[in-house]
Every structure is written in structure tokens, then in C-alpha cells.
Amino acid sequence: MVSRIAIIILFHVFLSLNSHHAKAQAWIKAGYWYYDNDLRVSQINSTLYTHLICAAAGLNSSSYHLSIPSSEFSAFTNTVKRKNPSVTTLLSIGGWDTNYSTLSAMAGDSIYRKSFIDDSIKTARLYGFQGLDFSWLSANTSDNMDNMGTLFEEWRAAIVLETRNSSLSELILTTAVQLSPTLDYGSFPIDSIRRNLNWIHVLAYDYYDPEWDNFTAASAALYAPDSDVSTDSGIAAWIDEGLPASKLVLGLPFFGYAWKLANPSENSIGAPATGPAVTKQGDMSYKEINRYSKTQGAVGPIYNSYYVVNYLIVGSDWISFDGVDVVRIKVSYAKEKALLGYVVWEICQDDNWVLSQAAGGFDSGGGVDHKRKRLPKSRILIIILTTTAAVIILLGLAFYFIRIRILKSKSKETKLKVNNAAAAGDFDNNNPDMIVYSLADIGKATDHFIFENKLGEGGFGPVYKVINLLFFIGFHGTLLFNS
Ligand SMILES: *[C@@H]1O[C@H](CO)[C@@H](O)[C@H](O)[C@H]1NC(C)=O
Ligand SMILES: *[C@@H]1O[C@H](CO)[C@@H](O)[C@H](O)[C@H]1NC(C)=O
Ligand SMILES: *[C@@H]1O[C@H](CO)[C@@H](O)[C@H](O)[C@H]1NC(C)=O
Ligand SMILES: *[C@@H]1O[C@H](CO)[C@@H](O)[C@H](O)[C@H]1NC(C)=O
Ligand SMILES: *[C@@H]1O[C@H](CO)[C@@H](O)[C@H](O)[C@H]1NC(C)=O
Ligand SMILES: *[C@@H]1O[C@H](CO)[C@@H](O)[C@H](O)[C@H]1NC(C)=O
């Protein structure tokens, strides 16, 4: 009993020290507002966000100055700060609408780069933006990728210089990038990104879409059992390539895709499809999905725990999306991986701020799916430690106790089986690597089975993800509850 309490205490100390250390920049709750939509700037509930990004300025192809597409941009910052004075605003530049060749020409020429950089800083200051967010998702050659590195280098230098002469704080500089740091034609300039940008927005969605893929799919799957196209793989790749987790902000889609099923009776993920449904390209905002679901009497939403996605079915229309639970799980994932925060594309697609509230940890009335369940916590721990050395010694002790407990628990009556491959349907009772844990240990490991750690229901019962105790001793997989 004593050892168990010690372990819990030590683990909490470990966690709090760890998170304190990583908190140079506070947790980011960012959202893009796209000007060409039905939500006016004055209607934004800015209290739900720490950062709001106004999207998107284009590029004038003769002057390489910014072109501002809407009169709403100039009042954006003042307007959103009325409801939340501490919200930080960024001006987004580029994106899908921008002329690709103009971007290439700008980045490839030092005079054009200077013209662009100087104008971007001037425009940000003129309108009161506190940062600039650049997205060049079409830098489709390795030369362009190299030029992007140079651009970031010169941009940061200009920003530093400008700050020296002004009484204002230094502009934030970020970029929006694809899921993968290495693309067919080249790699993102990781080194320049690390040195010159505050963080990056990883647009972790659009892995599949109904125009290109003739099968139903989770377009923003957190995990994929049989492929490396998943948010988890993408995040791991950015970290592998040398960008610290603390520079990564996870993209959350507030939209989904509708496929037309080839055969309405085959309606699981991966079922044959014949193209987009409901809209021209199949894309639907969360708001539209909810409305369609209610008016058409959809089946679902169904939650798939392998991919972490919701989908619903209306006759031969099959729609996958991220609902309230999925958003919460992805935010928990971002915290668990010690990322810097999340960024939503885009806030106007939300339905009455339900997803924004779920992501931000605000209590909401709940969405289309389950409500949050959390068992009360009765632990009150006040620990003061003065030296790191003490912590290291205590961690060693904790590790020792855990090993002992695991060995002991093997002989207990309640049998809970752990198998990393179980979630992938590869469950094997005779697996020699399988360890048996007690219910108490597993309760701790999953933080008392709180909702975020539940991956879903499998054929063997509810499946939970380990975040706590077992993660601490280096195990990170899926637990299978098999009573
Ligand atoms: C904005 O969100 C906050 C937090 O959920 C909520 O308390 C507030 O009522 C919302 N305001 C509006 C205008 O929706
Ligand atoms: C681009 O800039 C040029 C030169 O400043 C200007 O004459 C032209 O009107 C601009 N084009 C657009 C579309 O704003
Ligand atoms: C894109 O910009 C290039 C020059 O940078 C110009 O020649 C071309 O017409 C532009 N394309 C469009 C669609 O505006
Ligand atoms: C890159 O994009 C430009 C503009 O769309 C196109 O003209 C060019 O052929 C593309 N290059 C490659 C290597 O795909
Ligand atoms: C900064 O101020 C100095 C002295 O006032 C001036 O010479 C320099 O040009 C200014 N630099 C910028 C980038 O404005
Ligand atoms: C999807 O398209 C591929 C390539 O065109 C084809 O081989 C495959 O049979 C198609 N699958 C379905 C389910 O239609």
C-alpha cells in the first residue's frame, strides 16, 4: 500500500516538473478564421481561443506585396480583442488560394523576398496583428523548399531588426505545413524552421478524400493500424526529423467528407465508394454534418477506435468527421506528446462552438456523441522538492516498486491482458510477451478509465490507452480488458 502511494506521488511530481519545464510558451488554442464564410469577425467567441489567425492574405504578382482580400482584415484584431483582450492575433499569408508561381518567384529572388518581408511586417503592424503565419503548401520542388529556408532566415532577421527600433513586442512567425516533413519532391527546411519560427501548424487532415479515393476512409485518422498515413505517424516524423515537440501545434479539422457508397450494405471504413456525396467535392463542415444527420435521420455517429474517427450513414451517403469525443482525444494526444497546442481549421465550421469548447476544455452541453465521464479524484498531494537529484533518486525507487508490483500482480485472480497488437485485431492468448496486470494497476494506468483514455469498444470489451503508470516505465500500448 505504501509503495503504491509512493508511486502515485512520484508520478505526479514527475509530471508536474516535466510540464513546468516545457512551459516556456503556454498551451496554444489556436483557430483559423477564413474570410469567405458566413461567420463575421464580430461573431467570433474569442474567449475560446488563445490565438486567432486571420486567413488569408495573397501576394501581388508584380509588387510582391500582400494583397488583402477583405475589408474585415483591418479591424480583425481590435474586434476579437473586445471579447478577449488577451487573445493573440496572426495574419495568415498564402494558402490554397495563392498563385503558386508568384510564391516561387518571390522566394527565389532576394529582392522580391525583401519586398515581401518588409511589406508583411508593415502590414502586420498597420492592422495590429501580433504575428505572421505563412503557408506554402504548393512548394512542389526541392529548390522551393530550400528557398523557403532562406526566406524564414531573412524574415526572422528583419523581424528582430524591426523590434529593436519599435516599442512593440517581436512579431510571432509561424508556418502551416503538411502532415509529412518529407514529401516526394523534397523536405521542409527543418533546420531553418527550428531556428527562425516560433512554431508550426501541422495540418493533420485531408489524408483521403472522395474525389481521389474510391473507398471510404478516415481523412484525419489519429492512428492507422495498417498504414503510416496517420496523425500519429506524421507527428512522430516531424520529431524524428529534428523538430522538438514543443514547436508543433496539431491541426484539428472542423469538417469531414461524404462518400457515395458503391453498395449501401458495405458501409465500414474501407468500403468501396464511387465518389463524393452531398456536396460537389464531398467536404462538409461539422455544422452541415450535424444538420444533415438530424434532418435525414442518419445512422450514427459511430465511433471507430482504431482510427479515432466518427462516421455516420444516410442511405448510400457515408460521412466521416471528428466529433466532440474525437476532438477531446486528439487534444489529450497533443498534451500527452508534449506538443505546444492545437489549431483549428476553421472556426466557422463549428456548430454553436461545441467543438471549440470541447477542444478548449470548456464545459459544453455536449455534441452529437457521448458526454464526458470522469470519476472524482480524492487525491490531494502537496509535495515540495528542492533538488533535481532527489527526484532522480525517487524515480529510481518508483521504478523498482513498479517492477515488484507487476511481478506480484501476475498471480492475481482478476486477469487483464495486455497486448500491443490487440487493437489491430491480432489478439493471441498464447502470446509469450503478454503480461498480466491487476485491475488496480490498470485503473491507475488509464487514470481510472477516464473517458479520454478509452479508445472504444472492441470485440473483447472496452479498450483503453495507457497514459499513466505504465507509460512511465516505458510501455505504451493498448490495454485489453478481458474479464
Ligand atoms: C463563449 O464561450 C464561453 C466559454 O464556453 C461561454 O461562457 C460564453 O457564453 C460564450 N459566449 C458566447 C457569446 O457564445
Ligand atoms: C499589384 O501591385 C501593382 C503595383 O503596386 C498595382 O499596380 C496593382 O494594382 C496591384 N494588383 C492588385 C491585383 O492589387
Ligand atoms: C500567377 O502569377 C504569374 C506571375 O507570377 C502570372 O503570370 C499568372 O498569370 C498568375 N496566374 C493567375 C491564375 O493569376
Ligand atoms: C509545380 O507547380 C507549378 C504551378 O502549379 C507547375 O507549373 C509545375 O509544373 C509544378 N512542378 C512540379 C515539379 O510538379
Ligand atoms: C532603426 O533605427 C536606426 C536609428 O534610428 C536607423 O538608422 C535604422 O535605419 C532603423 N532600422 C530600421 C529597420 O528601421
Ligand atoms: C479503385 O480504383 C482502382 C484504380 O483505378 C481500382 O484498381 C480498384 O478496383 C477500384 N476499387 C473500387 C472499390 O472501385
Coordinates of C-alpha atoms and ligand atoms in Angstrom, one line a residue:
M1 CA 0.0 0.0 0.0
V2 CA 2.8 2.4 1.0
S3 CA 4.6 1.6 -2.2
R4 CA 1.6 2.2 -4.3
I5 CA 1.0 5.6 -2.7
A6 CA 4.7 6.4 -3.2
I7 CA 4.4 5.5 -6.9
I8 CA 1.4 7.7 -7.4
I9 CA 3.0 10.7 -5.6
L10 CA 6.3 10.3 -7.5
F11 CA 4.5 10.1 -10.8
H12 CA 2.6 13.3 -10.1
V13 CA 5.8 15.0 -9.1
F14 CA 7.5 13.8 -12.3
L15 CA 4.6 15.0 -14.4
S16 CA 4.4 18.4 -12.8
L17 CA 8.2 19.0 -13.1
N18 CA 8.1 17.9 -16.6
S19 CA 5.3 20.1 -17.7
H20 CA 6.6 23.1 -15.8
H21 CA 9.9 22.8 -17.7
A22 CA 8.1 22.7 -21.0
K23 CA 6.0 25.8 -20.3
A24 CA 8.1 28.5 -21.9
Q25 CA 5.1 29.2 -24.2
A26 CA 1.7 28.4 -22.7
W27 CA -0.6 25.9 -24.2
I28 CA -1.9 27.2 -27.6
K29 CA -5.5 27.0 -28.5
A30 CA -5.5 28.5 -32.0
G31 CA -8.1 28.8 -34.7
Y32 CA -8.2 29.9 -38.3
W33 CA -10.9 32.3 -39.3
Y34 CA -11.4 32.2 -43.1
Y35 CA -12.8 35.4 -44.5
D36 CA -15.0 33.9 -47.2
N37 CA -17.6 32.3 -44.9
D38 CA -20.8 33.0 -43.0
L39 CA -19.3 34.0 -39.7
R40 CA -18.4 37.7 -39.3
V41 CA -15.5 38.7 -37.1
S42 CA -17.7 40.3 -34.6
Q43 CA -19.5 37.0 -34.0
I44 CA -16.3 35.1 -33.1
N45 CA -16.4 33.9 -29.5
S46 CA -12.7 34.7 -29.0
T47 CA -12.7 33.7 -25.3
L48 CA -12.5 30.1 -26.5
Y49 CA -9.0 30.7 -28.1
T50 CA -5.6 32.0 -27.1
H51 CA -4.6 32.7 -30.8
L52 CA -6.8 33.6 -33.7
I53 CA -5.4 33.6 -37.3
C54 CA -7.0 35.7 -40.0
A55 CA -6.8 33.9 -43.3
A56 CA -5.5 34.6 -45.8
A57 CA -3.6 37.4 -47.5
G58 CA -2.4 36.7 -51.0
L59 CA 0.6 38.0 -52.9
N60 CA 0.6 40.7 -55.6
S61 CA 2.4 39.1 -58.5
S62 CA 4.1 42.4 -59.6
S63 CA 5.0 44.1 -56.4
Y64 CA 5.3 41.0 -54.1
H65 CA 3.4 42.9 -51.5
L66 CA 0.5 41.4 -49.6
S67 CA -2.9 41.6 -51.2
I68 CA -5.7 41.8 -48.6
P69 CA -8.9 40.2 -49.8
S70 CA -11.4 41.7 -47.4
S71 CA -12.0 44.9 -45.5
E72 CA -12.6 42.8 -42.4
F73 CA -8.8 42.2 -42.0
S74 CA -8.0 45.7 -40.9
A75 CA -10.4 45.6 -37.9
F76 CA -9.9 41.9 -37.1
T77 CA -7.5 42.4 -34.1
N78 CA -9.5 45.2 -32.5
T79 CA -12.8 43.3 -32.9
V80 CA -11.7 39.9 -31.5
K81 CA -9.9 41.6 -28.6
R82 CA -13.1 43.3 -27.4
K83 CA -14.4 39.9 -26.1
N84 CA -11.0 38.6 -25.1
P85 CA -8.3 41.3 -24.6
S86 CA -5.5 38.7 -24.2
V87 CA -6.1 36.8 -27.4
T88 CA -3.1 37.0 -29.8
T89 CA -3.8 37.6 -33.5
L90 CA -1.8 36.4 -36.5
L91 CA -2.2 37.3 -40.2
S92 CA -2.0 34.3 -42.4
I93 CA -0.4 34.6 -45.8
G94 CA -0.7 32.1 -48.7
G95 CA -2.7 29.0 -48.5
W96 CA -4.6 27.2 -51.2
D97 CA -5.9 30.3 -52.9
T98 CA -2.4 31.8 -53.6
N99 CA -0.8 31.9 -57.1
Y100 CA 1.8 29.1 -56.9
S101 CA 4.2 30.7 -59.4
T102 CA 4.1 34.1 -57.6
L103 CA 5.2 32.4 -54.4
S104 CA 8.0 30.5 -56.2
A105 CA 9.2 33.7 -57.9
M106 CA 9.1 35.7 -54.6
A107 CA 11.0 33.0 -52.6
G108 CA 13.6 32.5 -55.3
D109 CA 14.8 36.1 -55.6
S110 CA 16.5 38.2 -52.8
I111 CA 15.0 41.5 -54.0
Y112 CA 11.4 40.1 -54.2
R113 CA 11.9 38.4 -50.8
K114 CA 12.9 41.7 -49.2
S115 CA 9.9 43.4 -50.8
F116 CA 7.6 40.7 -49.5
I117 CA 9.1 40.6 -46.0
D118 CA 9.2 44.3 -45.4
D119 CA 5.6 44.7 -46.6
S120 CA 4.4 41.8 -44.4
I121 CA 5.9 43.4 -41.3
K122 CA 4.5 46.8 -42.2
T123 CA 1.0 45.3 -42.8
A124 CA 1.0 43.3 -39.6
R125 CA 1.9 46.5 -37.6
L126 CA -0.6 48.6 -39.5
Y127 CA -3.5 46.4 -38.6
G128 CA -2.3 45.4 -35.1
F129 CA -1.5 41.7 -35.8
Q130 CA 1.0 40.2 -33.4
G131 CA 2.3 37.6 -35.8
L132 CA 2.5 36.3 -39.3
D133 CA 1.6 32.7 -40.4
F134 CA 2.9 31.6 -43.8
S135 CA 1.6 28.7 -45.7
W136 CA 3.2 27.5 -48.9
L137 CA 1.6 24.1 -49.4
S138 CA 2.5 24.0 -53.0
A139 CA 6.3 24.4 -52.8
N140 CA 6.5 21.5 -55.1
T141 CA 10.2 21.3 -55.9
S142 CA 13.3 20.9 -53.7
D143 CA 14.6 24.3 -54.9
N144 CA 11.4 25.8 -53.5
M145 CA 11.9 24.0 -50.2
D146 CA 15.5 25.4 -50.0
N147 CA 14.2 28.9 -50.8
M148 CA 11.7 28.6 -48.1
G149 CA 14.5 28.0 -45.6
T150 CA 16.3 31.2 -46.8
L151 CA 13.0 33.1 -46.7
F152 CA 12.5 32.2 -43.0
E153 CA 16.1 33.1 -42.2
E154 CA 15.7 36.6 -43.7
W155 CA 12.2 37.1 -42.3
R156 CA 13.3 36.4 -38.8
A157 CA 16.3 38.7 -39.2
A158 CA 14.1 41.5 -40.4
I159 CA 11.6 41.0 -37.6
V160 CA 14.4 41.1 -35.0
L161 CA 15.7 44.3 -36.5
E162 CA 12.2 45.9 -36.7
T163 CA 11.6 45.1 -33.0
R164 CA 14.8 46.8 -32.0
N165 CA 13.5 50.0 -33.4
S166 CA 10.0 49.7 -32.2
S167 CA 8.4 49.7 -28.7
L168 CA 6.3 46.7 -29.7
S169 CA 7.0 43.1 -28.9
E170 CA 8.6 40.9 -31.5
L171 CA 6.3 39.5 -34.2
I172 CA 5.5 35.8 -34.0
L173 CA 6.4 33.9 -37.1
T174 CA 4.8 30.5 -37.9
T175 CA 4.1 28.3 -40.9
A176 CA 1.4 25.8 -41.8
V177 CA 2.8 22.6 -43.2
Q178 CA 1.6 19.2 -44.5
L179 CA 1.4 16.1 -42.3
S180 CA 4.8 14.8 -43.5
P181 CA 8.1 16.7 -43.3
T182 CA 9.4 14.8 -46.3
L183 CA 7.5 14.9 -49.5
D184 CA 8.1 13.3 -52.9
Y185 CA 9.9 16.4 -54.1
G186 CA 11.9 17.3 -51.1
S187 CA 11.9 18.0 -47.3
F188 CA 10.8 21.0 -45.4
P189 CA 13.8 23.2 -44.2
I190 CA 13.7 21.8 -40.7
D191 CA 16.8 23.5 -39.5
S192 CA 15.7 26.9 -40.6
I193 CA 12.2 26.2 -39.2
R194 CA 13.7 25.3 -35.8
R195 CA 15.9 28.4 -35.7
N196 CA 13.6 31.0 -37.1
L197 CA 10.0 30.1 -36.4
N198 CA 8.1 30.2 -33.1
W199 CA 6.2 27.0 -34.1
I200 CA 4.5 25.2 -37.0
H201 CA 0.9 24.3 -37.6
V202 CA 0.7 20.7 -38.8
L203 CA -2.4 20.4 -41.0
A204 CA -3.2 16.9 -39.9
Y205 CA -6.1 16.1 -42.2
D206 CA -7.1 15.5 -45.8
Y207 CA -5.3 12.2 -45.9
Y208 CA -8.0 10.8 -48.1
D209 CA -10.9 12.4 -50.0
P210 CA -13.9 11.2 -52.0
E211 CA -12.6 12.7 -55.3
W212 CA -9.4 10.7 -55.2
D213 CA -10.1 7.7 -53.2
N214 CA -12.7 5.1 -54.3
F215 CA -13.1 3.7 -50.7
T216 CA -14.4 5.2 -47.5
A217 CA -11.7 6.5 -45.2
A218 CA -10.8 8.4 -42.0
S219 CA -9.4 11.5 -43.6
A220 CA -7.8 12.7 -40.4
A221 CA -7.1 9.3 -38.6
L222 CA -5.2 9.7 -35.4
Y223 CA -3.9 6.1 -35.8
A224 CA -4.0 3.7 -38.7
P225 CA -3.5 0.0 -38.0
D226 CA -2.1 -0.9 -41.4
S227 CA -0.5 2.3 -42.9
D228 CA 1.7 5.1 -41.9
V229 CA -0.8 7.7 -43.1
S230 CA -2.0 8.9 -39.7
T231 CA -1.6 11.9 -37.5
D232 CA 0.5 9.9 -35.0
S233 CA 2.9 8.9 -37.7
G234 CA 3.2 12.4 -39.1
I235 CA 3.9 13.9 -35.7
A236 CA 6.5 11.3 -35.0
A237 CA 8.1 12.0 -38.4
W238 CA 8.4 15.8 -37.6
I239 CA 10.0 14.9 -34.3
D240 CA 12.3 12.3 -35.9
E241 CA 13.5 14.9 -38.4
G242 CA 14.7 17.1 -35.6
L243 CA 11.9 19.5 -34.7
P244 CA 11.1 19.5 -30.9
A245 CA 7.6 18.6 -29.9
S246 CA 7.4 22.0 -28.3
K247 CA 7.4 23.6 -31.8
L248 CA 4.5 21.5 -33.1
V249 CA 0.9 22.7 -33.0
L250 CA -1.6 20.0 -34.0
G251 CA -4.2 20.8 -36.7
L252 CA -7.8 19.8 -36.0
P253 CA -10.3 19.6 -38.8
F254 CA -13.8 21.0 -38.1
F255 CA -15.0 19.4 -41.3
G256 CA -15.4 15.9 -42.8
Y257 CA -16.0 14.2 -46.1
A258 CA -19.0 12.4 -47.6
W259 CA -18.6 9.4 -49.9
K260 CA -21.2 7.7 -52.1
L261 CA -21.2 4.0 -51.2
A262 CA -20.9 1.6 -54.1
N263 CA -23.1 -0.8 -52.1
P264 CA -25.1 0.6 -49.1
S265 CA -24.8 -2.7 -47.3
E266 CA -21.0 -2.4 -47.2
N267 CA -20.5 0.6 -45.0
S268 CA -17.5 0.2 -42.8
I269 CA -14.2 2.1 -43.2
G270 CA -12.5 1.0 -46.4
A271 CA -15.8 0.1 -48.1
P272 CA -16.0 0.6 -51.9
A273 CA -17.2 4.1 -52.9
T274 CA -18.0 5.8 -56.2
G275 CA -17.1 9.4 -55.4
P276 CA -18.2 12.4 -53.4
A277 CA -21.7 12.7 -51.8
V278 CA -23.9 15.5 -50.5
T279 CA -21.6 18.3 -51.8
K280 CA -19.7 18.7 -55.0
Q281 CA -16.3 17.6 -53.5
G282 CA -17.8 15.8 -50.6
D283 CA -16.4 18.2 -48.0
M284 CA -18.9 19.2 -45.2
S285 CA -18.5 21.4 -42.2
Y286 CA -19.2 19.9 -38.8
K287 CA -22.2 22.2 -38.7
E288 CA -23.5 20.9 -42.0
I289 CA -22.9 17.3 -40.9
N290 CA -25.0 17.8 -37.8
R291 CA -27.8 19.4 -39.7
Y292 CA -27.7 16.7 -42.4
S293 CA -27.6 14.0 -39.8
K294 CA -30.7 15.4 -37.9
T295 CA -32.8 16.1 -41.0
Q296 CA -32.0 12.9 -42.8
G297 CA -32.2 10.6 -39.8
A298 CA -28.7 9.3 -40.0
V299 CA -27.4 6.0 -38.5
G300 CA -24.7 7.0 -36.0
P301 CA -22.4 8.7 -35.3
I302 CA -20.4 5.5 -35.0
Y303 CA -17.1 5.8 -33.2
N304 CA -14.1 3.8 -34.6
S305 CA -11.4 3.5 -32.0
Y306 CA -8.7 2.1 -34.3
Y307 CA -8.6 5.3 -36.3
V308 CA -10.2 7.6 -33.8
V309 CA -12.9 8.9 -36.1
N310 CA -16.7 9.3 -36.2
Y311 CA -18.8 8.4 -39.2
L312 CA -22.5 8.3 -40.0
I313 CA -24.6 6.7 -42.7
V314 CA -27.6 8.1 -44.5
G315 CA -28.7 5.6 -47.1
S316 CA -25.8 5.4 -49.5
D317 CA -24.1 8.5 -48.1
W318 CA -21.2 7.8 -45.8
I319 CA -19.7 10.8 -43.9
S320 CA -16.6 10.7 -41.7
F321 CA -15.7 13.5 -39.4
D322 CA -14.2 14.5 -36.0
G323 CA -17.0 14.8 -33.4
V324 CA -16.8 16.0 -29.8
D325 CA -15.1 12.9 -28.4
V326 CA -12.6 12.7 -31.2
V327 CA -11.6 16.3 -30.7
R328 CA -11.1 15.7 -27.0
I329 CA -9.0 12.6 -27.7
K330 CA -6.8 14.5 -30.2
V331 CA -6.3 17.3 -27.7
S332 CA -5.3 14.8 -25.0
Y333 CA -3.0 13.2 -27.5
A334 CA -1.3 16.6 -28.2
K335 CA -0.8 17.1 -24.4
E336 CA 0.5 13.6 -23.9
K337 CA 3.1 14.1 -26.7
A338 CA 4.0 17.4 -25.1
L339 CA 3.1 19.4 -28.2
L340 CA 2.6 23.1 -28.0
G341 CA -1.1 23.1 -28.6
Y342 CA -3.7 22.8 -31.3
V343 CA -5.0 24.8 -34.3
V344 CA -8.5 24.5 -35.8
W345 CA -9.3 24.7 -39.5
E346 CA -11.6 26.5 -39.3
I347 CA -13.7 28.1 -36.6
C348 CA -16.8 29.0 -38.7
Q349 CA -17.4 25.3 -39.4
D350 CA -18.1 24.7 -35.7
D351 CA -21.7 24.2 -34.6
N352 CA -22.6 26.7 -31.9
W353 CA -19.0 26.5 -30.6
V354 CA -19.4 22.9 -29.4
L355 CA -16.1 21.6 -30.8
S356 CA -14.3 24.8 -29.8
Q357 CA -15.5 24.2 -26.3
A358 CA -14.6 20.5 -26.3
A359 CA -11.0 21.3 -27.6
G360 CA -10.5 24.1 -25.1
G361 CA -11.7 22.0 -22.1
F362 CA -14.7 24.3 -21.5
D363 CA -17.8 22.6 -20.3
S364 CA -20.4 22.5 -23.1
G365 CA -23.8 21.0 -23.5
G366 CA -22.2 18.1 -25.3
G367 CA -22.3 17.3 -29.0
V368 CA -23.9 14.6 -31.1
D369 CA -22.0 11.9 -29.1
H370 CA -21.4 10.9 -25.6
K371 CA -20.8 13.2 -22.6
R372 CA -17.7 13.4 -20.6
K373 CA -17.4 10.9 -17.8
R374 CA -14.8 11.4 -15.1
L375 CA -14.6 9.7 -11.8
P376 CA -14.0 12.0 -8.8
K377 CA -10.4 12.3 -7.7
S378 CA -9.8 12.1 -4.0
R379 CA -6.1 12.5 -4.1
I380 CA -4.7 15.7 -2.5
L381 CA -0.9 15.8 -2.8
I382 CA 1.3 18.6 -1.7
I383 CA 4.9 17.9 -2.4
I384 CA 7.8 20.2 -2.2
L385 CA 11.1 19.0 -3.6
T386 CA 14.1 21.3 -3.7
T387 CA 16.6 19.4 -5.8
T388 CA 16.5 17.5 -9.1
A389 CA 18.8 14.9 -7.5
A390 CA 16.1 14.0 -5.0
V391 CA 13.7 13.4 -7.9
I392 CA 16.1 11.2 -9.8
I393 CA 16.6 9.0 -6.7
L394 CA 12.9 8.8 -6.1
L395 CA 12.2 7.9 -9.7
G396 CA 14.6 5.1 -9.4
L397 CA 12.8 3.8 -6.3
A398 CA 9.4 4.2 -8.1
F399 CA 10.7 2.1 -11.0
Y400 CA 11.8 -0.6 -8.5
F401 CA 8.4 -0.7 -6.8
I402 CA 6.5 -0.9 -10.1
R403 CA 8.6 -3.9 -11.2
I404 CA 7.8 -5.6 -8.0
R405 CA 4.1 -4.9 -8.3
I406 CA 3.9 -6.2 -11.8
L407 CA 5.6 -9.4 -10.8
K408 CA 3.2 -9.8 -7.9
S409 CA 0.1 -9.0 -9.9
K410 CA 0.8 -11.8 -12.3
S411 CA -0.7 -14.2 -9.8
K412 CA -3.9 -12.3 -9.1
E413 CA -7.4 -13.7 -9.8
T414 CA -8.6 -10.8 -12.0
K415 CA -6.9 -11.3 -15.2
L416 CA -6.4 -8.4 -17.5
K417 CA -4.4 -9.0 -20.6
V418 CA -2.2 -6.5 -22.3
N419 CA -1.2 -6.8 -25.9
N420 CA 0.0 -4.1 -28.1
A421 CA -1.3 -5.8 -31.1
A422 CA -4.7 -6.4 -29.7
A423 CA -6.3 -3.2 -31.1
A424 CA -5.2 -4.3 -34.5
G425 CA -7.2 -7.4 -34.2
D426 CA -4.1 -9.5 -33.7
F427 CA -5.1 -10.9 -30.3
D428 CA -3.5 -14.1 -29.3
N429 CA -4.0 -15.6 -25.9
N430 CA -0.8 -17.6 -26.1
N431 CA 1.4 -14.6 -26.9
P432 CA 4.6 -15.2 -24.9
D433 CA 5.2 -11.5 -24.5
M434 CA 1.9 -10.9 -22.8
I435 CA 1.9 -9.5 -19.3
V436 CA -1.0 -9.8 -16.8
Y437 CA -1.8 -6.8 -14.7
S438 CA -4.2 -6.3 -11.8
L439 CA -7.3 -4.3 -12.1
A440 CA -5.9 -1.7 -9.7
D441 CA -2.8 -1.2 -11.7
I442 CA -4.8 -0.8 -14.9
G443 CA -7.1 1.7 -13.2
K444 CA -4.1 3.8 -12.4
A445 CA -2.6 3.3 -15.8
T446 CA -5.7 4.6 -17.5
D447 CA -6.3 7.3 -14.9
H448 CA -9.3 5.4 -13.6
F449 CA -10.7 4.7 -17.0
I450 CA -11.5 8.3 -17.7
F451 CA -13.1 8.9 -21.0
E452 CA -10.1 10.4 -22.9
N453 CA -8.2 7.2 -22.4
K454 CA -10.9 5.0 -23.8
L455 CA -10.2 4.1 -27.4
G456 CA -13.6 2.5 -27.9
E457 CA -15.3 -0.9 -27.7
G458 CA -13.7 -3.9 -29.4
G459 CA -14.9 -7.4 -29.7
F460 CA -13.2 -8.2 -26.3
G461 CA -14.7 -5.2 -24.4
P462 CA -13.7 -1.6 -23.9
V463 CA -10.2 -0.7 -25.0
Y464 CA -8.2 2.0 -23.1
K465 CA -5.0 3.7 -23.9
V466 CA -2.2 3.7 -21.3
I467 CA -1.1 7.2 -20.3
N468 CA -0.1 7.0 -16.8
L469 CA 1.8 4.4 -14.8
L470 CA 2.8 2.0 -17.5
F471 CA 3.8 4.8 -19.8
F472 CA 6.1 5.8 -17.1
I473 CA 8.0 2.5 -17.2
G474 CA 8.4 2.7 -20.9
F475 CA 5.4 0.8 -22.0
H476 CA 2.9 2.5 -24.3
G477 CA 0.3 0.5 -26.0
T478 CA -3.3 -0.6 -25.7
L479 CA -4.9 -2.4 -22.9
L480 CA -7.5 -5.1 -23.4
F481 CA -10.0 -5.6 -20.7
N482 CA -10.8 -9.3 -20.7
S483 CA -12.6 -10.2 -17.5
Ligands
LIG1 C1 -18.2 32.0 -25.3 O1 -17.7 30.8 -24.7 C2 -17.7 30.9 -23.3 C3 -16.9 29.6 -22.8 O2 -17.6 28.5 -23.2 C4 -19.1 31.0 -22.8 O3 -19.1 31.0 -21.4 C5 -19.8 32.2 -23.4 O4 -21.1 32.2 -23.0 C6 -19.6 32.2 -24.9 N1 -20.2 33.4 -25.4 C7 -21.0 33.4 -26.5 C8 -21.4 34.8 -26.9 O5 -21.4 32.4 -27.1
LIG2 C1 -0.3 44.9 -57.7 O1 0.7 45.9 -57.5 C2 0.8 46.8 -58.5 C3 2.0 47.7 -58.3 O2 1.9 48.2 -56.9 C4 -0.5 47.6 -58.6 O3 -0.5 48.5 -59.7 C5 -1.6 46.6 -58.9 O4 -2.9 47.2 -58.9 C6 -1.6 45.5 -57.8 N1 -2.6 44.5 -58.2 C7 -3.6 44.1 -57.5 C8 -4.4 43.0 -58.0 O5 -3.8 44.6 -56.4
LIG3 C1 0.2 33.8 -61.4 O1 1.3 34.7 -61.4 C2 2.0 34.7 -62.6 C3 3.2 35.6 -62.4 O2 3.8 35.4 -61.2 C4 1.1 35.1 -63.7 O3 1.8 35.1 -64.9 C5 -0.1 34.2 -63.8 O4 -1.0 34.7 -64.8 C6 -0.8 34.2 -62.5 N1 -1.9 33.2 -62.5 C7 -3.1 33.5 -62.1 C8 -4.1 32.4 -62.3 O5 -3.4 34.6 -61.7
LIG4 C1 4.8 23.0 -59.5 O1 3.7 23.8 -59.6 C2 3.7 24.7 -60.7 C3 2.5 25.6 -60.6 O2 1.3 24.8 -60.5 C4 3.7 23.8 -62.0 O3 3.7 24.7 -63.1 C5 4.9 23.0 -62.0 O4 4.9 22.1 -63.2 C6 5.0 22.1 -60.8 N1 6.2 21.4 -60.7 C7 6.4 20.1 -60.4 C8 7.7 19.6 -60.3 O5 5.4 19.4 -60.1
LIG5 C1 16.4 51.7 -36.8 O1 16.8 53.0 -36.2 C2 18.1 53.4 -36.7 C3 18.4 54.7 -35.9 O2 17.3 55.4 -35.6 C4 18.0 53.7 -38.2 O3 19.3 54.1 -38.6 C5 17.7 52.4 -38.8 O4 17.5 52.6 -40.2 C6 16.4 51.8 -38.3 N1 16.2 50.5 -38.8 C7 15.0 50.0 -39.2 C8 15.0 48.6 -39.7 O5 14.0 50.7 -39.2
LIG6 C1 -10.4 1.8 -57.2 O1 -9.6 2.2 -58.3 C2 -8.5 1.4 -58.6 C3 -7.6 2.0 -59.6 O2 -8.4 2.7 -60.6 C4 -9.1 0.0 -59.0 O3 -8.0 -0.9 -59.2 C5 -9.9 -0.5 -57.9 O4 -10.5 -1.7 -58.3 C6 -11.0 0.5 -57.5 N1 -11.7 0.0 -56.4 C7 -13.0 0.1 -56.2 C8 -13.6 -0.4 -54.9 O5 -13.8 0.5 -57.1

